[in-house]
Amino acid sequence: MDNLRDLYQEVIIDHSQNPRNFHACAHANHVKEGHNPLCGDKITVYVTEKNGIIEDVCFKGEGCAISMASASLMSEVLKGKTVVEFQKLFAEFTQAVTGKNASNKLGKLAVLAGVAEFPMRVKCATLVWHTVNAALHNEKNSITTE
Ligand code: ZN
């Protein structure tokens, strides 16, 4: 278990220091800014969605290691998924990081499940998910976790 924890930590550090898909995306058709005032995380997501399929996810912004790693991992995982699959994954991920349900369907996102032990960091992990969700629904106002 300790080894697994170390591995998870390594993955989180790697993704926070070298975030994947970390850039604005000109062809995105859903753009949204999200803010977690509790920690100071600010993320703008760029989602390219066609006929209910998420073709591309990019993001920009700044925040703590958890928020950056969460956004980076998510940007990799969501490519090619349908919006319906996103909704399911969003629900499963939220349950996992709040400690309500240890999902085995999270794949590489499971490295963030340890956040459940740190309630202050849950919003850091879920910020980018709430932001993509709002982006897909074309909500007008920028979103906040508060
Ligand atoms: Zn944070």
Tab-separated table of C-alpha atoms and ligand atoms in Angstrom:
chain	number	residue	atom	x	y	z
A	1	MET	CA	0.000	0.000	0.000
A	2	ASP	CA	2.824	2.403	0.829
A	3	ASN	CA	4.474	1.660	-2.494
A	4	LEU	CA	1.242	2.338	-4.311
A	5	ARG	CA	0.901	5.608	-2.423
A	6	ASP	CA	4.430	6.652	-3.443
A	7	LEU	CA	3.629	5.808	-7.035
A	8	TYR	CA	0.425	7.853	-6.904
A	9	GLN	CA	2.341	10.754	-5.426
A	10	GLU	CA	4.927	10.520	-8.205
A	11	VAL	CA	2.229	10.622	-10.864
A	12	ILE	CA	0.626	13.680	-9.234
A	13	ILE	CA	3.958	15.497	-8.983
A	14	ASP	CA	4.823	14.622	-12.590
A	15	HIS	CA	1.493	15.919	-13.902
A	16	SER	CA	1.619	19.078	-11.784
A	17	GLN	CA	5.158	19.918	-12.896
A	18	ASN	CA	4.685	18.912	-16.544
A	19	PRO	CA	0.977	19.362	-17.173
A	20	ARG	CA	-0.286	17.748	-20.386
A	21	ASN	CA	-2.389	19.764	-22.848
A	22	PHE	CA	-1.415	22.923	-20.981
A	23	HIS	CA	-2.218	25.610	-23.532
A	24	ALA	CA	-5.105	27.580	-24.964
A	25	CYS	CA	-6.881	25.934	-27.840
A	26	ALA	CA	-8.100	28.066	-30.744
A	27	HIS	CA	-10.477	25.466	-32.184
A	28	ALA	CA	-12.288	24.815	-28.882
A	29	ASN	CA	-16.028	25.493	-29.016
A	30	HIS	CA	-16.552	25.527	-25.225
A	31	VAL	CA	-14.363	27.782	-23.089
A	32	LYS	CA	-14.855	28.396	-19.397
A	33	GLU	CA	-12.926	29.806	-16.483
A	34	GLY	CA	-13.134	28.188	-13.070
A	35	HIS	CA	-11.948	29.523	-9.729
A	36	ASN	CA	-11.423	27.903	-6.345
A	37	PRO	CA	-11.106	30.853	-3.926
A	38	LEU	CA	-10.398	28.517	-1.016
A	39	CYS	CA	-6.979	27.706	-2.478
A	40	GLY	CA	-6.516	30.296	-5.222
A	41	ASP	CA	-6.686	27.837	-8.123
A	42	LYS	CA	-7.695	29.419	-11.442
A	43	ILE	CA	-8.183	27.278	-14.520
A	44	THR	CA	-9.519	28.044	-17.983
A	45	VAL	CA	-10.655	25.001	-19.933
A	46	TYR	CA	-10.911	24.680	-23.719
A	47	VAL	CA	-13.162	21.854	-24.842
A	48	THR	CA	-13.644	20.819	-28.461
A	49	GLU	CA	-16.879	18.889	-28.707
A	50	LYS	CA	-18.582	17.621	-31.838
A	51	ASN	CA	-21.850	15.682	-31.969
A	52	GLY	CA	-21.618	14.772	-28.297
A	53	ILE	CA	-18.015	13.571	-28.474
A	54	ILE	CA	-15.203	15.338	-26.649
A	55	GLU	CA	-12.445	15.554	-29.232
A	56	ASP	CA	-9.970	17.675	-27.347
A	57	VAL	CA	-9.452	19.208	-23.904
A	58	CYS	CA	-6.790	21.818	-23.131
A	59	PHE	CA	-6.359	24.098	-20.161
A	60	LYS	CA	-4.450	27.075	-18.881
A	61	GLY	CA	-4.110	28.679	-15.500
A	62	GLU	CA	-2.379	28.397	-12.193
A	63	GLY	CA	-2.984	26.588	-8.980
A	64	CYS	CA	-1.698	24.044	-6.503
A	65	ALA	CA	-0.224	20.671	-7.452
A	66	ILE	CA	-3.544	18.879	-6.951
A	67	SER	CA	-5.542	21.209	-9.205
A	68	MET	CA	-2.884	21.123	-11.940
A	69	ALA	CA	-2.477	17.342	-11.774
A	70	SER	CA	-6.231	16.852	-11.800
A	71	ALA	CA	-6.633	19.063	-14.883
A	72	SER	CA	-3.717	17.394	-16.656
A	73	LEU	CA	-4.929	13.838	-15.984
A	74	MET	CA	-8.458	14.769	-16.946
A	75	SER	CA	-7.353	16.335	-20.233
A	76	GLU	CA	-5.791	13.005	-21.190
A	77	VAL	CA	-8.664	10.843	-20.023
A	78	LEU	CA	-11.521	12.782	-21.630
A	79	LYS	CA	-10.304	12.751	-25.222
A	80	GLY	CA	-12.629	10.614	-27.312
A	81	LYS	CA	-15.217	10.236	-24.556
A	82	THR	CA	-18.849	11.166	-25.083
A	83	VAL	CA	-20.487	13.901	-23.031
A	84	VAL	CA	-22.600	11.185	-21.363
A	85	GLU	CA	-19.440	9.262	-20.421
A	86	PHE	CA	-18.010	12.491	-19.043
A	87	GLN	CA	-21.055	12.942	-16.787
A	88	LYS	CA	-20.669	9.410	-15.412
A	89	LEU	CA	-16.946	9.834	-14.837
A	90	PHE	CA	-17.526	13.219	-13.193
A	91	ALA	CA	-19.955	11.589	-10.720
A	92	GLU	CA	-17.590	8.674	-10.024
A	93	PHE	CA	-14.590	10.955	-9.598
A	94	THR	CA	-16.479	13.239	-7.203
A	95	GLN	CA	-17.532	10.246	-5.116
A	96	ALA	CA	-13.987	8.892	-5.036
A	97	VAL	CA	-12.312	12.140	-3.934
A	98	THR	CA	-14.960	12.768	-1.286
A	99	GLY	CA	-14.455	9.244	0.045
A	100	LYS	CA	-18.006	8.138	-0.664
A	101	ASN	CA	-17.185	5.376	-3.062
A	102	ALA	CA	-13.964	3.677	-4.051
A	103	SER	CA	-14.612	3.391	-7.754
A	104	ASN	CA	-12.627	0.915	-9.799
A	105	LYS	CA	-13.597	2.578	-13.065
A	106	LEU	CA	-11.382	5.616	-12.718
A	107	GLY	CA	-8.270	4.287	-14.427
A	108	LYS	CA	-5.381	6.711	-14.079
A	109	LEU	CA	-7.629	9.206	-12.278
A	110	ALA	CA	-7.495	6.864	-9.275
A	111	VAL	CA	-4.188	8.472	-8.247
A	112	LEU	CA	-6.257	11.410	-6.960
A	113	ALA	CA	-8.534	9.319	-4.735
A	114	GLY	CA	-6.131	9.919	-1.818
A	115	VAL	CA	-7.457	13.490	-1.745
A	116	ALA	CA	-10.424	12.070	0.182
A	117	GLU	CA	-8.193	12.134	3.265
A	118	PHE	CA	-7.715	15.889	2.865
A	119	PRO	CA	-11.148	17.570	2.723
A	120	MET	CA	-9.546	20.977	2.100
A	121	ARG	CA	-8.119	19.700	-1.185
A	122	VAL	CA	-11.278	18.135	-2.596
A	123	LYS	CA	-12.248	21.365	-4.363
A	124	CYS	CA	-8.767	21.568	-5.864
A	125	ALA	CA	-9.302	18.146	-7.442
A	126	THR	CA	-12.864	18.758	-8.615
A	127	LEU	CA	-12.473	22.356	-9.878
A	128	VAL	CA	-11.525	21.395	-13.420
A	129	TRP	CA	-14.385	18.880	-13.610
A	130	HIS	CA	-16.956	21.466	-12.544
A	131	THR	CA	-15.442	23.872	-15.049
A	132	VAL	CA	-15.614	21.436	-17.983
A	133	ASN	CA	-19.158	20.543	-16.968
A	134	ALA	CA	-20.127	24.221	-17.034
A	135	ALA	CA	-18.280	24.690	-20.334
A	136	LEU	CA	-20.210	21.834	-21.953
A	137	HIS	CA	-23.462	23.384	-20.783
A	138	ASN	CA	-22.391	26.788	-22.074
A	139	GLU	CA	-23.106	28.436	-18.765
A	140	LYS	CA	-22.423	32.115	-19.117
A	141	ASN	CA	-20.874	33.119	-15.829
A	142	SER	CA	-17.463	31.974	-14.776
A	143	ILE	CA	-17.825	29.304	-12.146
A	144	THR	CA	-16.546	29.125	-8.626
A	145	THR	CA	-16.426	26.200	-6.215
A	146	GLU	CA	-17.904	28.412	-3.518
B	1	ZN	ZN	-5.700	24.017	-4.889
